CSV table of C-alpha atoms in Angstrom, one decimal:
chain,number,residue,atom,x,y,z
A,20,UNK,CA,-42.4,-25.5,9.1
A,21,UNK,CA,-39.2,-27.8,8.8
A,22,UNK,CA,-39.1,-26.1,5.2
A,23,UNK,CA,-38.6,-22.7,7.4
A,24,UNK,CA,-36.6,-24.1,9.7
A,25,UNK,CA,-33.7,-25.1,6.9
A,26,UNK,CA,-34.0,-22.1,5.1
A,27,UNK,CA,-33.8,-20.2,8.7
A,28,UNK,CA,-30.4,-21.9,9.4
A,29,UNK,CA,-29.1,-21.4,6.0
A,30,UNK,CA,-29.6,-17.7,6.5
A,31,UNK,CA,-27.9,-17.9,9.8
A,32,UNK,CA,-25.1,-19.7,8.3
A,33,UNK,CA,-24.6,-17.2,5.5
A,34,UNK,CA,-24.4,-14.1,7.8
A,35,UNK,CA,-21.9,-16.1,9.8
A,36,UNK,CA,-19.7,-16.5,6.7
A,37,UNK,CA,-19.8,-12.8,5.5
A,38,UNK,CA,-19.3,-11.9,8.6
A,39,UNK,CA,-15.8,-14.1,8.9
A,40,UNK,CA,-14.6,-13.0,5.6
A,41,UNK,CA,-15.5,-9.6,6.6
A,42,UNK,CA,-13.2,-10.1,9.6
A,43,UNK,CA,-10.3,-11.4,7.5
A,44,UNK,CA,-10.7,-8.6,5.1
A,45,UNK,CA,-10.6,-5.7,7.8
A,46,UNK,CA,-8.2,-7.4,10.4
A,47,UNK,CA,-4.7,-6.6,8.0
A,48,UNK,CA,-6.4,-3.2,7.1
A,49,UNK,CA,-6.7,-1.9,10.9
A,50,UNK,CA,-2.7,-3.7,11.6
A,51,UNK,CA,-1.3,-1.5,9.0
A,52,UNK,CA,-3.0,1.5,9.7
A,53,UNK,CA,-2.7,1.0,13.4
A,54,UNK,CA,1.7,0.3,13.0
A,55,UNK,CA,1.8,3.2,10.5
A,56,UNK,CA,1.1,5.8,13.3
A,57,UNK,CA,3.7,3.7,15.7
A,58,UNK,CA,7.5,4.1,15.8
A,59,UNK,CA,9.8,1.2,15.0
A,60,UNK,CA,10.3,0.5,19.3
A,61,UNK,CA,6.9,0.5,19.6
A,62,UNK,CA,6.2,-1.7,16.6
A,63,UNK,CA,8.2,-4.2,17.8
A,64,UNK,CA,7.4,-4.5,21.4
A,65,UNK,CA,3.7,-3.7,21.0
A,66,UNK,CA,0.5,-6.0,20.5
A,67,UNK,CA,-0.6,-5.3,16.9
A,68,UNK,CA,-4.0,-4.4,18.0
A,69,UNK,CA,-2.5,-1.7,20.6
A,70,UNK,CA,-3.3,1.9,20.5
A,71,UNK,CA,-0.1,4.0,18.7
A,72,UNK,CA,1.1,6.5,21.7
A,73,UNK,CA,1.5,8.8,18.4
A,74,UNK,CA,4.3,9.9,20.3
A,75,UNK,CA,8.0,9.2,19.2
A,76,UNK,CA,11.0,8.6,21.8
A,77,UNK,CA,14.5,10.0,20.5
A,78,UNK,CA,17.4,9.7,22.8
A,79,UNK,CA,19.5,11.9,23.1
A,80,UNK,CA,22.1,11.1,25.7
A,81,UNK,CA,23.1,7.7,27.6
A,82,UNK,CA,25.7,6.5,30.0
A,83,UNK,CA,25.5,7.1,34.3
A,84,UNK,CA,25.0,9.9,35.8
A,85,UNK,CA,25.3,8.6,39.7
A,86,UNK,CA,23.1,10.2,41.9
A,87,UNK,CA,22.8,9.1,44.6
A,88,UNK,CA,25.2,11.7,46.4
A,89,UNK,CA,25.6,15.3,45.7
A,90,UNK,CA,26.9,15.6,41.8
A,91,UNK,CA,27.1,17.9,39.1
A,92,UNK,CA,23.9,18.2,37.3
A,93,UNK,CA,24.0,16.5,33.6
A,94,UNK,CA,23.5,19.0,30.7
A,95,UNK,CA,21.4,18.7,28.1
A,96,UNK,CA,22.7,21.4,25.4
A,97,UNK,CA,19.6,22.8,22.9
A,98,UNK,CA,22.0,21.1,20.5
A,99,UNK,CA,20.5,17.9,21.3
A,100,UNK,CA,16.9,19.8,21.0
A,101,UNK,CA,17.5,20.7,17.6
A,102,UNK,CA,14.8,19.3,15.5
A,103,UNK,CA,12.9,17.8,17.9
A,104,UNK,CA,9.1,19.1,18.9
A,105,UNK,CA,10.1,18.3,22.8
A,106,UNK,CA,6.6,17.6,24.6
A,107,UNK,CA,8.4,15.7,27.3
A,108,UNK,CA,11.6,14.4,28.5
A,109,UNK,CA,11.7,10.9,29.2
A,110,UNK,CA,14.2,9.7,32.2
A,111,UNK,CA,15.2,5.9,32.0
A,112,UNK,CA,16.8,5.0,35.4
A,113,UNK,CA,17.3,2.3,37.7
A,114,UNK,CA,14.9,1.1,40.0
A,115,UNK,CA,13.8,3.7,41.7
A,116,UNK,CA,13.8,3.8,45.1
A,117,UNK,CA,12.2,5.3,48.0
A,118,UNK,CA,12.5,9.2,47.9
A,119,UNK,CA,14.0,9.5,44.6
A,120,UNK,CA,13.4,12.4,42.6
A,121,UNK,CA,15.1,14.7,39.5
A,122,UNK,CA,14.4,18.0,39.4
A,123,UNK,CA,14.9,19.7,35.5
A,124,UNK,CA,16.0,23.5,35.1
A,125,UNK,CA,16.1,25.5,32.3
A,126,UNK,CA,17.8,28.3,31.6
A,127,UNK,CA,15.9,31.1,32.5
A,128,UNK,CA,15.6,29.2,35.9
A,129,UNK,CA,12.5,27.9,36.0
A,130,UNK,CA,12.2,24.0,37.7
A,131,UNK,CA,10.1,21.2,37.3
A,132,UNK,CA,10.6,18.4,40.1
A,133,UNK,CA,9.5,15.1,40.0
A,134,UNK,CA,9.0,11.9,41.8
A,135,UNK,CA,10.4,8.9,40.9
A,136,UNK,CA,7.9,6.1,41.7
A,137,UNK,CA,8.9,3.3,43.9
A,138,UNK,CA,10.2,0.3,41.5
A,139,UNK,CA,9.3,2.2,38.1
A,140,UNK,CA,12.5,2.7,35.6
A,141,UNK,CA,11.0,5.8,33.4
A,142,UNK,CA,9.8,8.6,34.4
A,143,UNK,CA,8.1,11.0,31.8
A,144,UNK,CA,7.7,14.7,32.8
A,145,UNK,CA,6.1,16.7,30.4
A,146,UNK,CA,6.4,20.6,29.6
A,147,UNK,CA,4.7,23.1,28.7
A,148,UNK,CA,5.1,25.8,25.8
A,149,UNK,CA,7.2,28.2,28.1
A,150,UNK,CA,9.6,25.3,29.2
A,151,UNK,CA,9.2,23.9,26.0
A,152,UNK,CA,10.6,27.1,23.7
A,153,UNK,CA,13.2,27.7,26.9
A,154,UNK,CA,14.6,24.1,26.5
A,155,UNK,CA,15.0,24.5,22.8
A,156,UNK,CA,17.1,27.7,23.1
A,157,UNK,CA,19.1,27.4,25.5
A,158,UNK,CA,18.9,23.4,26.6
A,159,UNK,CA,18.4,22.5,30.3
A,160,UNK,CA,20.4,20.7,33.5
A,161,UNK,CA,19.0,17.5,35.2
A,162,UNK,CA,19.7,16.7,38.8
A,163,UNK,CA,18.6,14.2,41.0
A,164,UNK,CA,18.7,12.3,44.4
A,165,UNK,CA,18.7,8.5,45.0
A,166,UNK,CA,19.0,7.6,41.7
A,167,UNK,CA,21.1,6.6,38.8
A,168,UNK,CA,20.4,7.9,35.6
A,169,UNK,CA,21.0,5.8,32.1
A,170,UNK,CA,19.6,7.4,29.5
A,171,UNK,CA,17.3,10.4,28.3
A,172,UNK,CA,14.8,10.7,25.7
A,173,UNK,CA,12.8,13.8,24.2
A,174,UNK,CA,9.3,12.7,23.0
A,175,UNK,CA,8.0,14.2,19.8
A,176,UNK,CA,5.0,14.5,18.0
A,177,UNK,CA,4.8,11.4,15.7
A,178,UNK,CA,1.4,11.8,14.3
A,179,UNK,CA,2.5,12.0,10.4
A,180,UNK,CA,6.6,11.6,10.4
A,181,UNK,CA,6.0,7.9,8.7
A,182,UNK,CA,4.1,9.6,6.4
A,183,UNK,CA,6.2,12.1,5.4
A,184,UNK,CA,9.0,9.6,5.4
A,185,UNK,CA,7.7,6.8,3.4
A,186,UNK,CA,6.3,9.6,0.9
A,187,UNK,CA,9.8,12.0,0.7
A,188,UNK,CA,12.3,9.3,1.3
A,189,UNK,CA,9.8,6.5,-0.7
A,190,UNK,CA,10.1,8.8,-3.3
A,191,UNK,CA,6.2,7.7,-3.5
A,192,UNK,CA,5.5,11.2,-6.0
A,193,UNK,CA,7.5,9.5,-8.6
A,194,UNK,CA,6.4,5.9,-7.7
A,195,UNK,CA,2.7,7.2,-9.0
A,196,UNK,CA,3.6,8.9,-12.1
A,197,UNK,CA,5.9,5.6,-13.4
A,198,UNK,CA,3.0,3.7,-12.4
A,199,UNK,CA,0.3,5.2,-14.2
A,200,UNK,CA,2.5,5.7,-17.3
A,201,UNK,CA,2.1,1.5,-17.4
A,202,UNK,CA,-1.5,1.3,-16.7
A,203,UNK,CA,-2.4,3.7,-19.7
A,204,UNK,CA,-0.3,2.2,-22.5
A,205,UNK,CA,-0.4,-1.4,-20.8
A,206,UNK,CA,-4.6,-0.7,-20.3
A,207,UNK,CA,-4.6,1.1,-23.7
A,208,UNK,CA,-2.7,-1.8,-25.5
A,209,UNK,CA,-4.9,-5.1,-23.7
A,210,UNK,CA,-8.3,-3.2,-24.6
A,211,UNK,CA,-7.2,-2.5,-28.0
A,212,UNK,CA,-5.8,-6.5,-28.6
A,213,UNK,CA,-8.5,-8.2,-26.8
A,214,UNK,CA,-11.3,-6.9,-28.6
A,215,UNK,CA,-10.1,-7.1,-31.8
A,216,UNK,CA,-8.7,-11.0,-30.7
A,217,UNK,CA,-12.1,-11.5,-29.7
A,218,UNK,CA,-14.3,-10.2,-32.5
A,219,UNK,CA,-12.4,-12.6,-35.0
A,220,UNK,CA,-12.8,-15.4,-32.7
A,221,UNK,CA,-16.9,-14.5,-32.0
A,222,UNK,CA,-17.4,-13.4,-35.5
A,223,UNK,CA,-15.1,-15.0,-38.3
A,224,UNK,CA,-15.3,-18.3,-39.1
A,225,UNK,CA,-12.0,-20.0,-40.4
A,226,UNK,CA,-10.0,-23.4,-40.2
A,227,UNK,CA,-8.8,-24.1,-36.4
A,228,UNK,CA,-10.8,-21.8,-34.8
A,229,UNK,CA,-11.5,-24.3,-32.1
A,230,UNK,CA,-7.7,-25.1,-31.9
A,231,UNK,CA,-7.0,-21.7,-31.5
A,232,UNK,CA,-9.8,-20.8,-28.8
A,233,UNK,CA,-8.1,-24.1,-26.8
A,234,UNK,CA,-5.0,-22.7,-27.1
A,235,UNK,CA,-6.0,-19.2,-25.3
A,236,UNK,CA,-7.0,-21.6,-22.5
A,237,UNK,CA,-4.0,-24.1,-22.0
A,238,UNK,CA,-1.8,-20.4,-22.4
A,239,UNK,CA,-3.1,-19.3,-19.3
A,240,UNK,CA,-2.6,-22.3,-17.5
A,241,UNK,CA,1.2,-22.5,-18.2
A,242,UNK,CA,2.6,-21.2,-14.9
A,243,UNK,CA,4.4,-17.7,-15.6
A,244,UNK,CA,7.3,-18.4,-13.5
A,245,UNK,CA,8.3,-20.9,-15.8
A,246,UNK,CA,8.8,-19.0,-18.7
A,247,UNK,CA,10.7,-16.3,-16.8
A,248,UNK,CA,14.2,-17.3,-18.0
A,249,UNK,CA,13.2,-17.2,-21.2
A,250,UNK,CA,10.5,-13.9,-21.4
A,251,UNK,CA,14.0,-12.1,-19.8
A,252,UNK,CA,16.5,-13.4,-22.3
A,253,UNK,CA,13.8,-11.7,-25.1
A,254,UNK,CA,13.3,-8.7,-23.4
A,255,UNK,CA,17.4,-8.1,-23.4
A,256,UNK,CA,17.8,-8.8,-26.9
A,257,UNK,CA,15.1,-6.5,-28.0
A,258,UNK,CA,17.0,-3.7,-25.7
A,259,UNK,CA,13.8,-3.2,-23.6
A,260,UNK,CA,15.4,-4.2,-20.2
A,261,UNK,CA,15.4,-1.4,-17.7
A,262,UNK,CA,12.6,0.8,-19.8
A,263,UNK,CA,9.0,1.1,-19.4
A,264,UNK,CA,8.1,-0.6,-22.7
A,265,UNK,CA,8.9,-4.8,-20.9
A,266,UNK,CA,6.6,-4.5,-18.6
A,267,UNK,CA,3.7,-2.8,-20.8
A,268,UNK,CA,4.4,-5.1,-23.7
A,269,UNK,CA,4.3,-8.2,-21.1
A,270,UNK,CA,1.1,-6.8,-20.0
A,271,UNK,CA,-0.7,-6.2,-22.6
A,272,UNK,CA,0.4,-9.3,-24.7
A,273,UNK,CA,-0.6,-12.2,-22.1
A,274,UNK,CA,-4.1,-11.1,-21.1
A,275,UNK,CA,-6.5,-13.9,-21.6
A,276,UNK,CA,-8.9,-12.8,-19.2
A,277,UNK,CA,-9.8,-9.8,-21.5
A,278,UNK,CA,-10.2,-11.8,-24.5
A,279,UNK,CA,-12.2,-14.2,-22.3
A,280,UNK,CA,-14.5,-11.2,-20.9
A,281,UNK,CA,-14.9,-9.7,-24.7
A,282,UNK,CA,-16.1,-12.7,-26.4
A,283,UNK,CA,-18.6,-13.3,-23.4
A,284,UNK,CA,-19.9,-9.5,-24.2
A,285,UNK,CA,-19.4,-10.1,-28.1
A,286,UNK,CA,-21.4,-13.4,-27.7
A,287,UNK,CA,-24.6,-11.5,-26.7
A,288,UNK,CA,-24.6,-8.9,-29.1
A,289,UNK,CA,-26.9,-10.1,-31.9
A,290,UNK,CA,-25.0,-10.7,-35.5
A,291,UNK,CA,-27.7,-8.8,-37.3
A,292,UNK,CA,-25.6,-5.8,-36.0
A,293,UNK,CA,-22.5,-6.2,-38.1
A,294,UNK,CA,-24.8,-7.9,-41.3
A,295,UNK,CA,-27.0,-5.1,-41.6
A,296,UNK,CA,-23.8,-2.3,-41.5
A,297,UNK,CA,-21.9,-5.1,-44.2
A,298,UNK,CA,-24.9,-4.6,-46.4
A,299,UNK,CA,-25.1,-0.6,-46.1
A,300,UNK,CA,-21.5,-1.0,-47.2
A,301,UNK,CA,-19.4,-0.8,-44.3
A,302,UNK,CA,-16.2,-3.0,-44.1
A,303,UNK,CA,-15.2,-5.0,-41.3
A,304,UNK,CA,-12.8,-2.1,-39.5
A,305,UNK,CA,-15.5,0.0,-39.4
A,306,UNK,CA,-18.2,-2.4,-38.4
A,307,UNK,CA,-16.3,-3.0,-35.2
A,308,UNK,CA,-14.8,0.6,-34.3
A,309,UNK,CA,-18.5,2.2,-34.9
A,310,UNK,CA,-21.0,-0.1,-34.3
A,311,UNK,CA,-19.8,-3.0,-32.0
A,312,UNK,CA,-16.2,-1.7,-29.6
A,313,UNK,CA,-19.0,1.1,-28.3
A,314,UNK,CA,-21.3,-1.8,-27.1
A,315,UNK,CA,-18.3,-3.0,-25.5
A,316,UNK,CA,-18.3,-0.5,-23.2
A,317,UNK,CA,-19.4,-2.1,-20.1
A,318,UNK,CA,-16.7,-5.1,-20.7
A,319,UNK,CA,-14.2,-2.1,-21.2
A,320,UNK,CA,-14.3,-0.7,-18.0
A,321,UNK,CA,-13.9,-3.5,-16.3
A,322,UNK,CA,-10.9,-4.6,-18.1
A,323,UNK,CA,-9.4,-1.6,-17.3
A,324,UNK,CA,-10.0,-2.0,-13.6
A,325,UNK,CA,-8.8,-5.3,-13.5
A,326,UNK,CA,-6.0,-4.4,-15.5
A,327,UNK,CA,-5.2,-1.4,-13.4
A,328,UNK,CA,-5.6,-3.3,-10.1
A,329,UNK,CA,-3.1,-5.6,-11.5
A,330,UNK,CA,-0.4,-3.6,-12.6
A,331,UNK,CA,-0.9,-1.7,-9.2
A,332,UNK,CA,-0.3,-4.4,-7.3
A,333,UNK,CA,2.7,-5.8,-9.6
A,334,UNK,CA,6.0,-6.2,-7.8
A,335,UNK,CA,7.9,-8.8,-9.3
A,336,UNK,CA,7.8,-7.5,-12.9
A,337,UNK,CA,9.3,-3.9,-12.6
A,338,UNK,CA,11.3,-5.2,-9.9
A,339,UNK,CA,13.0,-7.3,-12.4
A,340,UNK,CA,12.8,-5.6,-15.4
A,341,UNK,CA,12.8,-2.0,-14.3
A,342,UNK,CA,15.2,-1.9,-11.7
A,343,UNK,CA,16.4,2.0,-12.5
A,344,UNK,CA,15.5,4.2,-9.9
A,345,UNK,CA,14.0,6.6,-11.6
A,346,UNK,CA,11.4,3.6,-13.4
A,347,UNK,CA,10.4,2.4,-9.8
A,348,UNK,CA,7.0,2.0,-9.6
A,349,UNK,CA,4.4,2.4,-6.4
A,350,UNK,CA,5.3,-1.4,-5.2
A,351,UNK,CA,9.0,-1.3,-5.6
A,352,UNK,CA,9.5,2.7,-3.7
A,353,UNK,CA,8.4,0.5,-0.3
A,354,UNK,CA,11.3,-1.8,-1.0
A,355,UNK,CA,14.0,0.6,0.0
A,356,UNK,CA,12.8,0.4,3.7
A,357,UNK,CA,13.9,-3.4,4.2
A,358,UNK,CA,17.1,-4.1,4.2
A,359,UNK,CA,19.4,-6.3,5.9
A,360,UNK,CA,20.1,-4.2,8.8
A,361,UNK,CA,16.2,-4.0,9.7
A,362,UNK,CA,13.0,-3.2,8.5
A,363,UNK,CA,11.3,-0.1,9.0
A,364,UNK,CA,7.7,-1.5,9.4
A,365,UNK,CA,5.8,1.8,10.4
A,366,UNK,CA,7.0,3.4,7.5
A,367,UNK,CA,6.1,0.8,5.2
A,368,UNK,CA,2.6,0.5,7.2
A,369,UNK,CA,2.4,4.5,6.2
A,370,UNK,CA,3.4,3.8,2.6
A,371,UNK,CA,1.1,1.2,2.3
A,372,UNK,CA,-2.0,3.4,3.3
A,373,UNK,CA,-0.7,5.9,1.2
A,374,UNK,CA,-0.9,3.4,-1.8
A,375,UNK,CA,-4.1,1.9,-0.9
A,376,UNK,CA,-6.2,5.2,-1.1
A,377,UNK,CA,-6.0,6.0,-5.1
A,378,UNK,CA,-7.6,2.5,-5.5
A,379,UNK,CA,-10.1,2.6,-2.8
A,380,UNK,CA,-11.0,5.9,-4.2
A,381,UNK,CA,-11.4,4.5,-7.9
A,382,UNK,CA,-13.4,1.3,-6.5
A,383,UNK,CA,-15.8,3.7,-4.5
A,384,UNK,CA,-16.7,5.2,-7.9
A,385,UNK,CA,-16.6,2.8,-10.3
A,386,UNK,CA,-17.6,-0.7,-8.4
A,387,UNK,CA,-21.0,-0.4,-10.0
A,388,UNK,CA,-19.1,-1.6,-13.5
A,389,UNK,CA,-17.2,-3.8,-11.8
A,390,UNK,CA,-20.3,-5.8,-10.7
A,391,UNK,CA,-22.7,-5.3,-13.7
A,392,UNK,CA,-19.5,-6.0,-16.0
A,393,UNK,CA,-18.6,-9.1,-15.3
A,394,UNK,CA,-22.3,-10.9,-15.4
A,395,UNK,CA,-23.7,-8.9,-18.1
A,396,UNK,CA,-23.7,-7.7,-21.7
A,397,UNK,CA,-25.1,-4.9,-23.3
A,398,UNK,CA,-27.7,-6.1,-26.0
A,399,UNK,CA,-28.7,-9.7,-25.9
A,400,UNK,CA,-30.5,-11.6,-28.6
C-alpha cells in the first residue's frame, strides 16, 4: 500500500512538471502571436495577455477646435482618408461634460450625432458602408457643442497590416531563400564530414586514436566567442567575408555533435558488414558509400534537423559575417524594425510567427526521426 502510495505521488509530481514546462513553452508563443495582431499604441499600453482590438487608430488631424460656442465646423478633406479602410472616426476631447455632443456630416448630407458621455475623453462613432464610401470621396465636417476637440483618428482594419509589413518591408521572401541556400550546402557539407570523421574513428585503428577522439571533446568545450577575433581575421584573408561561403564553412567544419551522433550509429552496426564486402573485394570508399552511409540513415536525418534548426535560428553569424543586404538571412530581416528611435514590436511579433511556421511544419512531419534518432541505431550486434 505505501508502495502505491509513493508511486501515486510520483505520478502526481510528474504531471505537475509537464504541465509547468508546458506553461513556459506556450506562455511566449500566445505573447507573440497575441502583440502581432496589436499596433505599436496598443502594444505598449496593453497587458500582454489582452485581447488585440485588431483595429488600428491613425490620426489624422490635432490641435483645438473650441466648441463650446457657436464655430465653424472642422473639415476633415478625403485627403486625410486616402488609404485608410475608415470603420470609425475616433474623437479625443476633453472631459466631456453634461450635454456634449458632435454631430459628423458628410457630403452628400447625411449626419450621424452622438453623445459625448459624462467624464469620458474618446468617443468612437462608427459608419457604415454608405457613410463609409461618402467619407472617402468627398471627406466630412465635424461640429460640436460643449466640447473642445484635440485630436481625430480614423480606425482601420488591422487584422494582417503587421503581416504584410514585417513580410514586404522585412524583405522576409528573400530572408528564406538566403537561408535555405546555408542549410543545404552547410547540411550537405556536416553530413558528408561527420560520417566519413566518424567511420575512421569507429572503424580504423591507428596511433592516437584516443588522443584524437579527446580532442573532438575538449574542441567543443572551448567557448566559440572566444575564438571570434581570430575565426574573423581568417575568414577576411580567405576573401569570404560578406558571402555565403563563412558561414557554411563555419558550419559545417565545427560540428561535433554529428560526429558524436555517427559514431553512436556506426558503433552498433556489426563489423562483419564492411569484412565481408573487403573480402568480395570492395575497397574502403565503397564499403562506406554502399553498404554502411545507407544504414546511417536514421542518424542522417536527424543531423539535418538539428543542423537546420540551428542555422535557422543563427543570428550572430550572418549578422557578422554577412552583413550585405541582399545575404540577410530569416534572423537578421527582423533586425531592421529596431532601431534607436523605437522598436516596432507587433511587427516583429508578425515576423516572428511568420518564421516560426516552416519549422513547426517540418517538426510536425519529421519528429518521429527526431525521437527514434537520437536513442537508436539501425542494426545492432
Amino acid at each position: 500500500m505505501e508502495t502505491q502510495k509513493q508511486q501515486h505521488t510520483i505520478t502526481i509530481m510528474q504531471y505537475i512538471l509537464l504541465g509547468l514546462a508546458t506553461l513556459i513553452v506556450i506562455l511566449p508563443i500566445v505573447v507573440v502571436l497575441l502583440g502581432s495582431f496589436k499596433t505599436g499604441e496598443e502594444f505598449n499600453r496593453s497587458n500582454p495577455f489582452d485581447l488585440p482590438k485588431f483595429r488600428a487608430n491613425n490620426e489624422v488631424w490635432k490641435g483645438a477646435a473650441d466648441f463650446t460656442e457657436k464655430s465653424a465646423a472642422l473639415e476633415i478633406s478625403a485627403r486625410m482618408f486616402k488609404g485608410h479602410d475608415a470603420y470609425s472616426i475616433v474623437l479625443v476631447h476633453d472631459e466631456a461634460e453634461n450635454g456634449a455632443s458632435v454631430e459628423i456630416e458628410d457630403s452628400q448630407g447625411r449626419k450621424i450625432n452622438a453623445s459625448l458621455e459624462n467624464g469620458k475623453m474618446e468617443t468612437q462613432i462608427k459608419f457604415d458602408d454608405e457613410f463609409r464610401q461618402s467619407a472617402k470621396q468627398g471627406g466630412v465636417k465635424i461640429s460640436g457643442q460643449n466640447c473642445i476637440l484635440r485630436r481625430v483618428r480614423i480606425t482601420d482594419n488591422f487584422f494582417f497590416q503587421n503581416y504584410v509589413t514585417a513580410f514586404t518591408k522585412g524583405n522576409m521572401l528573400l530572408g528564406f531563400w538566403n537561408t535555405l541556400i546555408l542549410i543545404f550546402f552547410s547540411g550537405l557539407g556536416t553530413v558528408l564530414t561527420g560520417s566519413m570523421t566518424a567511420y575512421v574513428l569507429s572503424r580504423f585503428t591507428f596511433k592516437m586514436k584516443k588522443v584524437v577522439r579527446t580532442m573532438f571533446l575538449w574542441i567543443s568545450l572551448i567557448p566559440t566567442i572566444t575564438t571570434q577575433v581570430a575565426t574573423f581575421q581568417i575568414i577576411q584573408k580567405l576573401h569570404m567575408y560578406n558571402t555565403h561561403l563563412a558561414v557554411i564553412v563555419l558550419s559545417m567544419g565545427t560540428d561535433i555533435i554529428a560526429i558524436m551522433i555517427y559514431l553512436q550509429f556506426l558503433n552498433n552496426i556489426s563489423k562483419s558488414l564492411d569484412e565481408s564486402a573487403i573480402i568480395d573485394g570492395a575497397g574502403y570508399v565503397y564499403v562506406f558509400a554502399k553498404i554502411i552511409f545507407p544504414l546511417l540513415q536514421p542518424a542522417t536525418v536527424t543531423i539535418l534537423i538539428l543542423k537546420c534548426v540551428n542555422l535557422y535560428n543563427d543570428f550572430y553569424n550572418p549578422l557578422l559575417y554577412m552583413p550585405k543586404t541582399t545575404l540577410q538571412v530569416i534572423s537578421t530581416s527582423l533586425y531592421k524594425f529596431k532601431g534607436p528611435f523605437g522598436t516596432n514590436w507587433p511587427v516583429i511579433c508578425a515576423g516572428v510567427v511568420i518564421a516560426v511556421i516552416p519549422t513547426f511544419v517540418l517538426f510536425i512531419f519529421l519528429q518521429k526521426y527526431i525521437y527514434n534518432g537520437m536513442v537508436t541505431g539501425s542494426v545492432k550486434e
